[in-house]
Amino acid sequence: MLSSTTGYLILLIFGVFFTGLTIVMQRRRKEKMTAEQFSTAGRSVGIGLASASIIAAWTWAATLMMSSSTGFQYGISGPYWYAAGACIQVLLFAIVAIHLKRKAPLAHTFLEFVGKRFDKKNHKLMMGFALMTNIIVTAMVILGGAIALNSLTGMNIYIAAFLIPLTFTIYTMIGGLKASFIADYLNTVMIFVILTIFATVVYVKFGVDTVYEGLQAIPEQSQMLTMASVPGLFFGMINIIGNFGTVFVDQSYWQRAIASKNSAASKAYIYGGIAWFAIPFAIATFLGVSAAGLGLNIGDPDASAPLMAQHLLGSVGSILFLVMLFMAVMSTGAAELTAITNIIVTDIYRKSINPHATGEKTLKVSRIVTLSFGLAMGLLSILLFKVGIGLSFVYMAMGIFVSGAVIPLTLGLMWKKATSTGNFYGALAGMVTGITVWVITAQVRYGEISVASLGELHSMLFGNVTVFLVSGLIAIGHGLLSNQEFDFDSLKDKFHSFDEDKKEESNDSVMKKEVV
């Protein structure tokens, strides 16, 4: 156990380092920050930087904590179901990224596209799903970081939950999306380096035989040493469905497609998705499965990763894990901050409040929103702890709340027969029926409706599956029955840069000089 002072120092060092790095990088580029740069990073990011950013953005605190938890609880099937179940969405998103770049090359958010493709009620509903996704993901980032700090340093969990967002809010507010990309690259490199250290130590210090024999001695070893584990399979199904929502309905992934060069967008998701697989698979195997095999006395499976790291290397292991965790926390946190800022600025402020806002005004509002959301998420995370909702519950329940939008949204981008009515009622009915089935299953199977019964695998599984089936059937069915067709070419001139007013002014001044 490290001292709580160590926890405060890690938070301070990370916050100061990345804020300083952002300021230095901006001065070296000698480029004035604009609203368009803040939002899209100039739409010129290459394959390498984009791939690293996707890896970092998809490596949540939950990736490190929850993947290890699945290995500890379900044995050797846990690492595979976590990694594969959350990898396929990023790979498939490469197809969506191509369509967005072709059909809306100057869009800032996927909601901006939805607003032009469908009607106002679809735009508002999808915005609700998008904001809910960002809030859930950011809450998981903070919950995971706070749990790890509390486990390893004894730092007050509520203070940790409030301070963690400050570490990534300040530098994101200064540097925007470009700062997030630069931090992501460094974070990805460090995560892989520390991961390699843990894997090497487990292999050298204990070996495969020791862990295997320990797993055999566990009473439930029939579940721990087979890929046919039923609990592992149930978790895998929940993981696949839930994570479609947190990729396809999360603006941060659309944002990386928007910021990438046309030639880099699809490749970045393929390379990033394949490389990301190694992180949860290795963490879950070397920290989660190994902790179960070595018989570590761990009360909360969510804390298996930090406690195993401490068991391996003592205080050094604890510090290394905290560093790796905060790399993940800061990358995902910054990605979610820029995502929700883009949604609020593009789809609320510039669409309804001040459609003619200048670039300078838009940039100012963007920074205010970034700061406000970062602070608000710290307070929300404290509330979740107070209510007794932990990391595992939030992770497995997220699909029920957000995955109803996945099929309607994808159809709207790729299928010319998708309709406003089918998509709206498909997404809404999917979520409502999913929540209903979730609650009914908890009551019927476990005799009560509580956080515990709702968090059981059967309740989560039936709720998640229902969401996908209902939303898909309604959206596809109505599209086929209505037999309408949409002309995607009509959208190409409907998206404009935030800094277009500046371009118009500069063009006017050039014309005046020529006349003179």
Coordinates of C-alpha atoms in Angstrom, one line a residue:
M1 CA 0.0 0.0 0.0
L2 CA 1.4 3.4 -1.1
S3 CA 0.7 6.5 0.9
S4 CA -2.1 8.8 -0.1
T5 CA 0.5 11.5 -0.7
T6 CA 1.8 9.4 -3.6
G7 CA -1.7 9.5 -5.1
Y8 CA -1.9 13.2 -4.9
L9 CA 1.6 13.5 -6.4
I10 CA 0.7 11.3 -9.4
L11 CA -2.3 13.4 -10.1
L12 CA -0.3 16.6 -9.9
I13 CA 2.6 15.4 -12.0
F14 CA 0.3 14.1 -14.8
G15 CA -1.7 17.3 -14.9
V16 CA 1.3 19.6 -14.9
F17 CA 3.2 17.5 -17.4
F18 CA 0.5 17.3 -20.1
T19 CA -0.6 20.9 -19.6
G20 CA 3.0 22.0 -20.0
L21 CA 3.5 19.8 -23.1
T22 CA 0.4 21.2 -24.7
I23 CA 1.6 24.8 -24.2
V24 CA 5.1 24.0 -25.5
M25 CA 3.7 22.3 -28.6
Q26 CA 1.4 25.2 -29.4
R27 CA 4.2 27.7 -29.2
R28 CA 6.5 25.6 -31.4
R29 CA 3.9 25.3 -34.1
K30 CA 3.4 29.1 -33.9
E31 CA -0.1 28.5 -35.1
K32 CA -3.0 30.4 -33.6
M33 CA -5.7 28.2 -32.2
T34 CA -9.0 28.5 -34.1
A35 CA -12.4 26.9 -33.5
E36 CA -11.9 24.6 -36.4
Q37 CA -8.5 23.5 -35.1
F38 CA -9.9 23.0 -31.6
S39 CA -12.7 20.8 -33.0
T40 CA -11.1 18.8 -35.8
A41 CA -7.3 19.1 -35.5
G42 CA -7.2 20.5 -39.0
R43 CA -8.6 17.3 -40.5
S44 CA -5.0 16.4 -41.4
V45 CA -4.0 13.6 -38.9
G46 CA -2.0 10.7 -40.4
I47 CA -2.3 6.9 -39.9
G48 CA 0.3 6.5 -37.1
L49 CA -1.1 9.3 -34.9
A50 CA -4.7 8.4 -35.6
S51 CA -4.1 4.7 -34.8
A52 CA -2.3 5.5 -31.5
S53 CA -5.2 7.9 -30.6
I54 CA -7.8 5.2 -31.3
I55 CA -5.9 2.7 -29.1
A56 CA -5.6 5.2 -26.3
A57 CA -9.2 6.4 -26.5
W58 CA -10.5 2.8 -26.4
T59 CA -8.2 1.9 -23.5
W60 CA -10.4 3.0 -20.6
A61 CA -9.6 2.6 -17.0
A62 CA -12.3 -0.1 -17.3
T63 CA -10.2 -1.8 -19.9
L64 CA -7.4 -2.3 -17.3
M65 CA -9.7 -2.9 -14.3
M66 CA -12.6 -4.8 -15.9
S67 CA -10.5 -7.0 -18.2
S68 CA -8.5 -8.2 -15.2
S69 CA -11.7 -8.7 -13.3
T70 CA -13.1 -11.1 -16.1
G71 CA -9.9 -13.1 -16.0
F72 CA -10.1 -13.4 -12.2
Q73 CA -13.8 -14.5 -12.3
Y74 CA -14.1 -16.5 -15.5
G75 CA -10.6 -17.9 -16.0
I76 CA -8.9 -18.3 -19.4
S77 CA -12.1 -17.4 -21.4
G78 CA -12.3 -14.0 -19.7
P79 CA -9.3 -12.3 -21.5
Y80 CA -10.5 -13.5 -24.9
W81 CA -14.2 -12.5 -24.4
Y82 CA -13.2 -9.1 -23.2
A83 CA -10.6 -8.3 -25.9
A84 CA -12.4 -9.9 -28.8
G85 CA -15.8 -8.6 -27.7
A86 CA -14.6 -5.0 -27.6
C87 CA -12.3 -5.2 -30.7
I88 CA -14.7 -6.1 -33.4
Q89 CA -16.6 -2.8 -33.1
V90 CA -13.5 -0.7 -33.8
L91 CA -12.6 -2.8 -36.8
L92 CA -16.2 -2.5 -38.2
F93 CA -16.2 1.2 -37.6
A94 CA -13.5 1.6 -40.3
I95 CA -16.4 1.0 -42.8
V96 CA -18.5 3.7 -41.2
A97 CA -15.6 6.1 -41.2
I98 CA -15.2 5.9 -45.0
H99 CA -18.9 6.7 -45.5
L100 CA -18.8 9.7 -43.2
K101 CA -15.7 11.1 -44.9
R102 CA -17.3 10.7 -48.4
K103 CA -20.8 11.9 -47.6
A104 CA -20.0 14.7 -45.1
P105 CA -16.4 15.7 -45.5
L106 CA -16.8 19.0 -43.5
A107 CA -19.0 17.6 -40.7
H108 CA -17.9 18.2 -37.1
T109 CA -20.1 15.6 -35.4
F110 CA -22.2 12.6 -36.5
L111 CA -25.2 14.4 -35.1
E112 CA -24.6 17.2 -37.6
F113 CA -25.0 14.5 -40.3
V114 CA -28.1 13.1 -38.6
G115 CA -29.7 16.5 -38.5
K116 CA -29.2 16.9 -42.3
R117 CA -30.1 13.3 -43.2
F118 CA -33.2 13.0 -41.0
D119 CA -35.7 15.3 -39.2
K120 CA -35.4 17.3 -36.0
K121 CA -36.8 14.7 -33.6
N122 CA -34.2 12.2 -34.8
H123 CA -31.5 14.7 -34.2
K124 CA -32.7 15.4 -30.7
L125 CA -33.1 11.7 -29.9
M126 CA -29.6 10.8 -31.2
M127 CA -28.2 13.7 -29.3
G128 CA -29.7 12.2 -26.1
F129 CA -28.1 8.9 -26.9
A130 CA -24.7 10.6 -27.7
L131 CA -24.6 12.7 -24.5
M132 CA -25.7 9.6 -22.4
T133 CA -22.8 7.6 -24.0
N134 CA -20.2 10.3 -23.2
I135 CA -21.4 10.7 -19.7
I136 CA -21.4 6.9 -19.0
V137 CA -17.9 6.4 -20.5
T138 CA -16.5 9.4 -18.7
A139 CA -18.0 8.1 -15.4
M140 CA -16.4 4.7 -16.0
V141 CA -13.0 6.4 -16.6
I142 CA -13.2 8.3 -13.3
L143 CA -14.6 5.4 -11.3
G144 CA -11.8 3.1 -12.5
G145 CA -9.1 5.6 -11.6
A146 CA -10.7 6.4 -8.2
I147 CA -10.9 2.7 -7.4
A148 CA -7.3 2.1 -8.3
L149 CA -6.1 5.1 -6.3
N150 CA -8.1 4.0 -3.3
S151 CA -6.9 0.4 -3.5
L152 CA -3.2 1.3 -3.8
T153 CA -2.8 4.5 -1.9
G154 CA -5.7 4.6 0.5
M155 CA -6.6 8.0 -1.0
N156 CA -10.2 9.1 -0.2
I157 CA -12.3 7.7 -3.1
Y158 CA -14.5 10.8 -3.3
I159 CA -11.6 13.2 -3.4
A160 CA -9.9 11.0 -6.1
A161 CA -13.1 11.0 -8.2
F162 CA -13.3 14.8 -8.1
L163 CA -9.6 15.5 -8.8
I164 CA -9.1 13.0 -11.6
P165 CA -11.0 15.0 -14.2
L166 CA -8.9 18.1 -13.5
T167 CA -5.8 16.3 -14.7
F168 CA -7.1 16.0 -18.3
T169 CA -9.6 18.9 -18.4
I170 CA -7.1 21.7 -18.2
Y171 CA -4.8 20.7 -21.1
T172 CA -7.8 19.7 -23.2
M173 CA -9.3 23.1 -22.6
I174 CA -6.1 24.7 -23.8
G175 CA -5.1 22.5 -26.8
G176 CA -8.4 21.0 -28.0
L177 CA -8.4 17.8 -30.1
K178 CA -4.8 18.2 -31.2
A179 CA -3.6 18.1 -27.6
S180 CA -5.6 15.0 -27.1
F181 CA -3.9 13.3 -30.1
I182 CA -0.4 14.2 -28.9
A183 CA -1.1 12.9 -25.3
D184 CA -2.7 9.7 -26.8
Y185 CA 0.5 8.9 -28.7
L186 CA 2.7 9.1 -25.6
N187 CA 0.2 7.3 -23.4
T188 CA -0.1 4.4 -25.9
V189 CA 3.7 3.9 -25.9
M190 CA 3.9 3.9 -22.1
I191 CA 1.0 1.5 -21.7
F192 CA 2.6 -1.1 -23.9
V193 CA 6.0 -0.7 -22.2
I194 CA 4.5 -1.2 -18.7
L195 CA 2.3 -4.1 -20.0
T196 CA 5.5 -5.8 -21.2
I197 CA 7.1 -5.4 -17.8
F198 CA 4.2 -7.0 -16.0
A199 CA 4.0 -9.9 -18.5
T200 CA 7.7 -10.6 -18.2
V201 CA 7.7 -10.6 -14.4
V202 CA 4.8 -13.0 -14.2
Y203 CA 6.4 -15.4 -16.6
V204 CA 9.8 -15.3 -15.0
K205 CA 8.8 -15.1 -11.4
F206 CA 6.0 -17.7 -11.4
G207 CA 5.8 -19.5 -14.7
V208 CA 2.9 -21.1 -16.4
D209 CA 2.9 -24.3 -14.3
T210 CA 2.3 -22.5 -11.0
V211 CA -0.6 -20.6 -12.3
Y212 CA -2.1 -23.6 -14.0
E213 CA -1.9 -25.8 -10.9
G214 CA -3.4 -23.0 -8.9
L215 CA -6.4 -22.8 -11.2
Q216 CA -6.8 -26.5 -11.0
A217 CA -7.1 -26.3 -7.2
I218 CA -10.0 -23.8 -7.4
P219 CA -13.4 -25.5 -6.7
E220 CA -14.9 -24.0 -9.9
Q221 CA -11.8 -25.0 -12.0
S222 CA -14.1 -26.6 -14.6
Q223 CA -15.1 -23.0 -15.5
M224 CA -11.6 -21.5 -15.1
L225 CA -9.7 -23.7 -17.5
T226 CA -12.0 -23.9 -20.5
M227 CA -13.1 -21.6 -23.3
A228 CA -16.6 -23.2 -22.9
S229 CA -17.2 -21.3 -19.7
V230 CA -20.9 -20.4 -19.6
P231 CA -20.4 -17.2 -17.4
G232 CA -17.6 -16.2 -19.7
L233 CA -19.8 -16.7 -22.8
F234 CA -22.6 -14.6 -21.2
F235 CA -20.1 -11.8 -20.4
G236 CA -18.8 -12.0 -24.0
M237 CA -22.3 -11.5 -25.5
I238 CA -23.0 -8.6 -23.1
N239 CA -19.6 -7.1 -24.0
I240 CA -20.1 -7.3 -27.8
I241 CA -23.5 -5.7 -27.7
G242 CA -22.7 -3.0 -25.1
N243 CA -19.6 -1.9 -26.9
F244 CA -21.2 -1.4 -30.2
G245 CA -23.1 1.4 -28.4
T246 CA -20.0 2.9 -26.9
V247 CA -18.2 3.1 -30.3
F248 CA -20.9 3.8 -32.8
V249 CA -22.8 6.3 -30.6
D250 CA -19.6 7.9 -29.0
Q251 CA -18.7 11.1 -30.8
S252 CA -15.0 10.6 -29.8
Y253 CA -14.6 7.8 -32.4
W254 CA -16.4 9.8 -35.1
Q255 CA -14.1 12.7 -34.2
R256 CA -11.0 10.7 -35.0
A257 CA -12.4 9.8 -38.4
I258 CA -13.2 13.5 -38.9
A259 CA -9.7 14.6 -37.9
S260 CA -7.9 12.0 -40.0
K261 CA -6.8 12.5 -43.6
N262 CA -9.1 10.8 -46.2
S263 CA -6.4 8.2 -46.9
A264 CA -5.9 7.4 -43.2
A265 CA -9.4 7.2 -41.8
S266 CA -10.2 3.5 -42.4
K267 CA -6.7 2.1 -42.0
A268 CA -6.3 3.8 -38.6
Y269 CA -9.3 2.0 -37.2
I270 CA -8.1 -1.4 -38.6
Y271 CA -4.5 -1.0 -37.3
G272 CA -5.7 0.6 -34.0
G273 CA -8.3 -2.2 -33.3
I274 CA -5.8 -5.0 -34.0
A275 CA -3.1 -3.4 -31.8
W276 CA -5.6 -2.6 -29.0
F277 CA -6.6 -6.3 -28.7
A278 CA -3.2 -7.0 -27.0
I279 CA -3.8 -4.6 -24.1
P280 CA -6.9 -6.1 -22.4
F281 CA -5.9 -9.7 -23.4
A282 CA -2.5 -9.4 -21.8
I283 CA -3.7 -7.5 -18.7
A284 CA -6.6 -10.0 -18.1
T285 CA -4.2 -12.9 -18.5
F286 CA -1.1 -11.8 -16.6
L287 CA -2.9 -9.8 -13.8
G288 CA -6.4 -11.3 -13.6
V289 CA -6.0 -15.1 -14.4
S290 CA -2.6 -15.2 -12.7
A291 CA -4.1 -13.6 -9.5
A292 CA -6.8 -16.3 -9.4
G293 CA -4.2 -19.0 -10.1
L294 CA -1.9 -17.8 -7.3
G295 CA -4.8 -17.7 -4.9
L296 CA -4.6 -14.0 -4.0
N297 CA -7.2 -13.0 -1.4
I298 CA -9.1 -10.3 -3.3
G299 CA -12.5 -9.2 -2.1
D300 CA -13.6 -7.0 -5.0
P301 CA -12.7 -8.6 -8.5
D302 CA -12.6 -5.0 -9.9
A303 CA -9.5 -4.4 -7.8
S304 CA -7.6 -7.6 -8.9
A305 CA -5.3 -5.8 -11.4
P306 CA -3.8 -3.2 -9.0
L307 CA -3.5 -5.7 -6.2
M308 CA -1.8 -8.3 -8.5
A309 CA 0.6 -5.5 -9.7
Q310 CA 1.5 -4.8 -6.0
H311 CA 1.9 -8.6 -5.4
L312 CA 4.4 -8.8 -8.3
L313 CA 6.7 -5.9 -7.7
G314 CA 5.6 -4.3 -4.4
S315 CA 5.5 -0.5 -4.4
V316 CA 7.2 -0.4 -7.8
G317 CA 4.4 -2.5 -9.2
S318 CA 1.8 -0.3 -7.6
I319 CA 3.4 2.9 -9.1
L320 CA 3.7 1.3 -12.5
F321 CA 0.1 0.2 -12.5
L322 CA -1.0 3.7 -11.5
V323 CA 1.0 5.3 -14.2
M324 CA -0.5 2.9 -16.8
L325 CA -3.9 3.5 -15.4
F326 CA -3.6 7.3 -15.6
M327 CA -2.3 7.1 -19.1
A328 CA -5.6 5.4 -19.9
V329 CA -7.7 7.8 -17.8
M330 CA -6.2 10.9 -19.4
S331 CA -6.5 9.7 -23.0
T332 CA -10.1 8.6 -22.7
G333 CA -11.0 11.5 -20.5
A334 CA -9.6 14.0 -23.0
A335 CA -11.3 12.2 -25.9
E336 CA -14.7 12.3 -24.2
L337 CA -14.3 16.0 -23.2
T338 CA -13.6 17.0 -26.8
A339 CA -16.4 14.8 -28.0
I340 CA -19.1 16.3 -25.7
T341 CA -17.7 19.8 -26.3
N342 CA -18.2 19.3 -30.1
I343 CA -21.7 18.0 -29.6
I344 CA -22.8 21.0 -27.4
V345 CA -21.1 23.6 -29.6
T346 CA -22.1 22.2 -33.0
D347 CA -25.5 20.7 -32.3
I348 CA -26.8 23.0 -29.6
Y349 CA -25.0 26.3 -29.6
R350 CA -24.4 26.9 -33.3
K351 CA -27.5 25.1 -34.4
S352 CA -30.1 26.7 -32.0
I353 CA -28.6 29.4 -29.8
N354 CA -26.2 31.4 -32.1
P355 CA -26.1 30.0 -35.7
H356 CA -24.0 33.0 -36.8
A357 CA -21.3 32.8 -34.1
T358 CA -17.8 33.8 -35.3
G359 CA -14.8 31.5 -35.0
E360 CA -13.5 33.4 -32.0
K361 CA -16.8 33.2 -30.2
T362 CA -17.1 29.5 -30.9
L363 CA -13.7 28.8 -29.6
K364 CA -14.5 30.7 -26.3
V365 CA -17.7 28.7 -25.8
S366 CA -15.9 25.4 -26.6
R367 CA -13.4 26.0 -23.8
I368 CA -16.1 27.0 -21.3
V369 CA -18.0 23.8 -22.1
T370 CA -14.9 21.7 -21.8
L371 CA -14.1 23.0 -18.3
S372 CA -17.7 22.8 -17.1
F373 CA -18.2 19.2 -18.3
G374 CA -14.9 18.1 -16.7
L375 CA -15.9 19.5 -13.3
A376 CA -19.5 18.2 -13.6
M377 CA -18.3 14.6 -14.2
G378 CA -16.2 14.7 -11.0
L379 CA -19.4 15.5 -9.1
L380 CA -21.4 12.8 -10.9
S381 CA -18.8 10.1 -10.1
I382 CA -19.0 11.0 -6.4
L383 CA -22.8 10.6 -6.6
L384 CA -22.5 7.1 -8.3
F385 CA -20.2 6.0 -5.5
K386 CA -22.7 7.3 -2.9
V387 CA -25.5 5.4 -4.6
G388 CA -23.4 2.2 -4.5
I389 CA -23.1 1.8 -8.3
G390 CA -19.6 0.4 -9.2
L391 CA -17.5 -0.1 -12.3
S392 CA -18.8 -3.5 -13.3
F393 CA -22.4 -2.5 -13.1
V394 CA -21.9 0.6 -15.2
Y395 CA -19.8 -1.3 -17.8
M396 CA -22.4 -4.0 -18.4
A397 CA -25.5 -1.8 -18.3
M398 CA -24.2 0.8 -20.8
G399 CA -25.4 -1.2 -23.8
I400 CA -29.0 -1.3 -22.6
F401 CA -29.1 2.5 -22.5
V402 CA -27.1 3.5 -25.6
S403 CA -27.1 0.5 -28.1
G404 CA -30.6 1.2 -29.3
A405 CA -29.1 3.9 -31.6
V406 CA -26.4 1.7 -33.2
I407 CA -28.4 0.0 -36.0
P408 CA -30.6 3.1 -36.9
L409 CA -27.5 5.3 -36.9
T410 CA -25.5 3.0 -39.1
L411 CA -28.4 2.5 -41.5
G412 CA -28.9 6.2 -41.8
L413 CA -25.3 6.6 -42.9
M414 CA -25.1 3.6 -45.3
W415 CA -28.6 2.7 -46.5
K416 CA -30.5 5.0 -48.7
K417 CA -33.9 3.4 -47.7
A418 CA -33.5 4.2 -44.0
T419 CA -36.4 6.5 -42.9
S420 CA -36.8 9.1 -40.2
T421 CA -39.8 7.4 -38.7
G422 CA -38.2 3.9 -38.7
N423 CA -35.0 5.1 -37.2
F424 CA -36.6 7.3 -34.5
Y425 CA -39.0 4.6 -33.2
G426 CA -36.5 1.8 -33.7
A427 CA -33.9 3.6 -31.4
L428 CA -36.5 4.7 -28.8
A429 CA -38.4 1.4 -28.7
G430 CA -35.1 -0.6 -28.5
M431 CA -34.0 1.3 -25.4
V432 CA -37.4 1.2 -23.7
T433 CA -38.0 -2.5 -24.3
G434 CA -34.4 -3.3 -23.3
I435 CA -34.8 -1.5 -19.9
T436 CA -38.2 -3.2 -19.4
V437 CA -36.8 -6.7 -20.1
W438 CA -33.8 -6.0 -17.9
V439 CA -35.9 -5.0 -14.9
I440 CA -38.5 -7.9 -15.4
T441 CA -35.7 -10.4 -15.6
A442 CA -34.2 -9.2 -12.4
Q443 CA -37.5 -9.4 -10.6
V444 CA -38.6 -12.8 -12.0
R445 CA -35.2 -14.6 -11.8
Y446 CA -33.8 -13.1 -8.6
G447 CA -37.0 -12.1 -6.8
E448 CA -36.2 -8.4 -6.4
I449 CA -35.3 -5.2 -8.3
S450 CA -32.0 -4.0 -6.8
V451 CA -28.5 -3.0 -7.9
A452 CA -27.4 -6.6 -7.1
S453 CA -30.2 -8.3 -9.1
L454 CA -29.9 -5.9 -12.0
G455 CA -26.2 -6.5 -12.1
E456 CA -26.5 -10.2 -12.6
L457 CA -25.4 -11.7 -15.9
H458 CA -28.8 -13.0 -17.0
S459 CA -30.5 -9.7 -16.4
M460 CA -27.8 -7.8 -18.3
L461 CA -27.8 -10.3 -21.2
F462 CA -31.5 -10.3 -21.8
G463 CA -31.7 -6.5 -21.6
N464 CA -28.8 -6.0 -24.1
V465 CA -30.0 -8.6 -26.6
T466 CA -33.5 -7.1 -26.6
V467 CA -32.2 -3.6 -27.4
F468 CA -30.5 -4.8 -30.6
L469 CA -33.3 -7.0 -31.8
V470 CA -36.1 -4.5 -31.4
S471 CA -34.2 -1.5 -32.7
G472 CA -33.0 -3.4 -35.8
L473 CA -36.3 -5.0 -36.6
I474 CA -38.2 -1.7 -36.5
A475 CA -35.6 0.4 -38.4
I476 CA -35.1 -2.2 -41.1
G477 CA -38.7 -3.2 -41.4
H478 CA -40.0 0.4 -41.8
G479 CA -37.3 1.2 -44.4
L480 CA -38.3 -1.9 -46.5
L481 CA -42.1 -1.2 -46.2
S482 CA -41.9 2.6 -47.0
N483 CA -39.6 2.0 -50.1
Q484 CA -38.3 5.6 -49.9
E485 CA -34.8 6.5 -51.2
F486 CA -32.5 9.2 -50.0
D487 CA -30.0 11.1 -52.2
F488 CA -26.7 11.3 -50.3
D489 CA -25.2 13.6 -52.9
S490 CA -27.6 16.3 -51.7
L491 CA -25.7 16.6 -48.4
K492 CA -22.2 17.5 -49.7
D493 CA -22.6 21.2 -49.6
K494 CA -24.5 21.4 -46.4
F495 CA -21.6 21.4 -44.0
H496 CA -19.3 24.4 -43.3
S497 CA -16.1 25.2 -41.4
F498 CA -16.4 27.0 -38.1
D499 CA -13.8 29.5 -39.4
E500 CA -15.6 30.1 -42.7
D501 CA -16.3 33.7 -41.7
K502 CA -12.6 34.4 -41.6
K503 CA -12.1 32.9 -45.0
E504 CA -14.8 35.1 -46.5
E505 CA -13.3 38.2 -44.9
S506 CA -9.8 37.4 -46.2
N507 CA -11.2 36.7 -49.7
D508 CA -13.1 40.0 -49.6
S509 CA -9.9 41.9 -48.6
V510 CA -8.0 40.3 -51.4
M511 CA -10.7 41.3 -53.9
K512 CA -10.6 44.9 -52.7
K513 CA -6.8 45.1 -53.1
E514 CA -7.1 43.8 -56.6
V515 CA -9.7 46.4 -57.5
V516 CA -7.6 49.2 -56.1

